[in-house]
Amino acid sequence: MRSRPHHRATVRLRALSATLAAALACAPADDATPVDLSTDYDGLVLTDAPNAVAPLAWHAPRADCPLAYRVRIDETFPPGLAEFLHVTEEHSLSVLVLGWGFSTTGPKDMPEGQWSEGPVPKDRPFAGQLMFRGPKTSGRELLREWAVSAELVGPASPDAACYERTWDPVEDALALAWPQLPGRRTRVGETWRGARVEGRCNRSSCVDPDSGAGGKDAHERPCATMSWRERLDGLYALTGPSGEVTTVAQIAGFWSDGQPLDKGVWSERTVLVDADHGRPLRAEVSIHHNFTGIERHVVIDAIDTCPGGLVAAGWTAPQAVADERAALTAALERATSRKR
């Protein structure tokens, strides 16, 4: 689908009408504009990359450098909803650290040389452990296993794209910041079917948007929803403080429950992926709940000092964020050391 010339994406998706938003989700990638990193990260600027093709595949983290991400969630309720639901808007900050850890099937049972730099082998997924802490864990450290292939990271929540509240903070974070990748060289403008969206996200797909009635007799649409639709919008260069240059892929994601966008539930996502190191640099997700009027905004950014992160590119993390990163990294090392 190609948008009309006067509908070129010169403004952000959230500012467009519902009809135009649907058209833009299918529009060619030359309509996209690069994310302005300098707004949130002083001194970081994306410039055009020399090539229009780059490998899009996830890498395993280095054994000596766990990856750390900050998860920020902000909600907006319409007037009166908080009192009706007896809940308040969520405004939270959490930190996620992903490392090698220990697993009976993970990399600690293998010589380190088997995990060379580059994409995860297609026939042998990486398995490690992670540490998470935030309001949803009541401030306690949460230790989990995680896994990554060249295309997918998990375990990932199947309904993170639609749910009003975090059900599992770890699985939601993995689902929102790590989209499904092609696992191969990809050209700017390519579109692919992303991760499956299901579970509670299917609950509104059969509802009649006018009457609110449900069930198979009330609506002819099947009670199932689409997968994420992903598109490589652009390739950019990010120059670090020492002059090193890394290739950043900007990926646009879209999901809808199938209802008209001004009545149903739909999500838009922009992920910046460091294509050279196979990891997310930043993810921004907006989830629109038109049945309830709830707007959910999630930003997940790389806060570690490993290659391919925002700090390596020249951003200075706030001291409180750096302290929490260090504390969780140390906790992950202590927890996994006890199991070796």
PDB file of N, CA and C in Angstrom, residues 202-215 218-219 221 223 259 291:
ATOM      1  N   ASN A 202      -6.585 -11.440  21.638  1.00  0.00           N
ATOM      2  CA  ASN A 202      -7.668 -11.900  20.771  1.00  0.00           C
ATOM      3  C   ASN A 202      -9.050 -11.555  21.307  1.00  0.00           C
ATOM      4  N   ARG A 203      -9.119 -11.081  22.565  1.00  0.00           N
ATOM      5  CA  ARG A 203     -10.419 -10.942  23.211  1.00  0.00           C
ATOM      6  C   ARG A 203     -11.298  -9.880  22.568  1.00  0.00           C
ATOM      7  N   SER A 204     -10.705  -8.854  21.949  1.00  0.00           N
ATOM      8  CA  SER A 204     -11.522  -7.792  21.356  1.00  0.00           C
ATOM      9  C   SER A 204     -11.698  -7.943  19.854  1.00  0.00           C
ATOM     10  N   SER A 205     -11.069  -8.965  19.266  1.00  0.00           N
ATOM     11  CA  SER A 205     -11.116  -9.067  17.809  1.00  0.00           C
ATOM     12  C   SER A 205     -12.499  -9.436  17.284  1.00  0.00           C
ATOM     13  N   CYS A 206     -13.320 -10.109  18.101  1.00  0.00           N
ATOM     14  CA  CYS A 206     -14.661 -10.502  17.658  1.00  0.00           C
ATOM     15  C   CYS A 206     -15.751  -9.550  18.120  1.00  0.00           C
ATOM     16  N   VAL A 207     -15.387  -8.569  18.914  1.00  0.00           N
ATOM     17  CA  VAL A 207     -16.394  -7.668  19.464  1.00  0.00           C
ATOM     18  C   VAL A 207     -16.920  -6.731  18.379  1.00  0.00           C
ATOM     19  N   ASP A 208     -18.236  -6.569  18.340  1.00  0.00           N
ATOM     20  CA  ASP A 208     -18.817  -5.590  17.437  1.00  0.00           C
ATOM     21  C   ASP A 208     -18.450  -4.199  17.947  1.00  0.00           C
ATOM     22  N   PRO A 209     -17.725  -3.408  17.150  1.00  0.00           N
ATOM     23  CA  PRO A 209     -17.235  -2.123  17.664  1.00  0.00           C
ATOM     24  C   PRO A 209     -18.342  -1.109  17.952  1.00  0.00           C
ATOM     25  N   ASP A 210     -19.542  -1.329  17.402  1.00  0.00           N
ATOM     26  CA  ASP A 210     -20.642  -0.391  17.630  1.00  0.00           C
ATOM     27  C   ASP A 210     -21.526  -0.797  18.809  1.00  0.00           C
ATOM     28  N   SER A 211     -21.884  -2.081  18.868  1.00  0.00           N
ATOM     29  CA  SER A 211     -22.794  -2.538  19.926  1.00  0.00           C
ATOM     30  C   SER A 211     -22.051  -3.027  21.163  1.00  0.00           C
ATOM     31  N   GLY A 212     -20.784  -3.426  20.999  1.00  0.00           N
ATOM     32  CA  GLY A 212     -20.042  -3.985  22.120  1.00  0.00           C
ATOM     33  C   GLY A 212     -20.343  -5.452  22.352  1.00  0.00           C
ATOM     34  N   ALA A 213     -21.230  -6.053  21.519  1.00  0.00           N
ATOM     35  CA  ALA A 213     -21.572  -7.467  21.666  1.00  0.00           C
ATOM     36  C   ALA A 213     -20.422  -8.331  21.194  1.00  0.00           C
ATOM     37  N   GLY A 214     -20.318  -9.525  21.753  1.00  0.00           N
ATOM     38  CA  GLY A 214     -19.234 -10.427  21.373  1.00  0.00           C
ATOM     39  C   GLY A 214     -19.762 -11.759  20.893  1.00  0.00           C
ATOM     40  N   GLY A 215     -18.838 -12.673  20.639  1.00  0.00           N
ATOM     41  CA  GLY A 215     -19.206 -14.004  20.186  1.00  0.00           C
ATOM     42  C   GLY A 215     -19.182 -14.119  18.676  1.00  0.00           C
ATOM     43  N   ALA A 218     -21.914 -12.522  16.609  1.00  0.00           N
ATOM     44  CA  ALA A 218     -22.070 -11.074  16.649  1.00  0.00           C
ATOM     45  C   ALA A 218     -21.132 -10.363  15.687  1.00  0.00           C
ATOM     46  N   HIS A 219     -20.164 -11.089  15.197  1.00  0.00           N
ATOM     47  CA  HIS A 219     -19.192 -10.423  14.337  1.00  0.00           C
ATOM     48  C   HIS A 219     -18.597 -11.436  13.376  1.00  0.00           C
ATOM     49  N   ARG A 221     -15.714 -11.282  11.825  1.00  0.00           N
ATOM     50  CA  ARG A 221     -14.253 -11.360  11.854  1.00  0.00           C
ATOM     51  C   ARG A 221     -13.812 -12.556  12.690  1.00  0.00           C
ATOM     52  N   CYS A 223     -11.908 -14.750  15.458  1.00  0.00           N
ATOM     53  CA  CYS A 223     -11.444 -14.347  16.783  1.00  0.00           C
ATOM     54  C   CYS A 223      -9.941 -14.595  16.914  1.00  0.00           C
ATOM     55  N   GLN A 259      -9.927  -4.215  14.659  1.00  0.00           N
ATOM     56  CA  GLN A 259     -11.009  -3.254  14.720  1.00  0.00           C
ATOM     57  C   GLN A 259     -10.572  -1.951  14.038  1.00  0.00           C
ATOM     58  N   PHE A 291     -10.949   1.298  23.554  1.00  0.00           N
ATOM     59  CA  PHE A 291     -12.127   0.869  24.317  1.00  0.00           C
ATOM     60  C   PHE A 291     -12.157   1.556  25.675  1.00  0.00           C
TER      61      PHE A 291
END
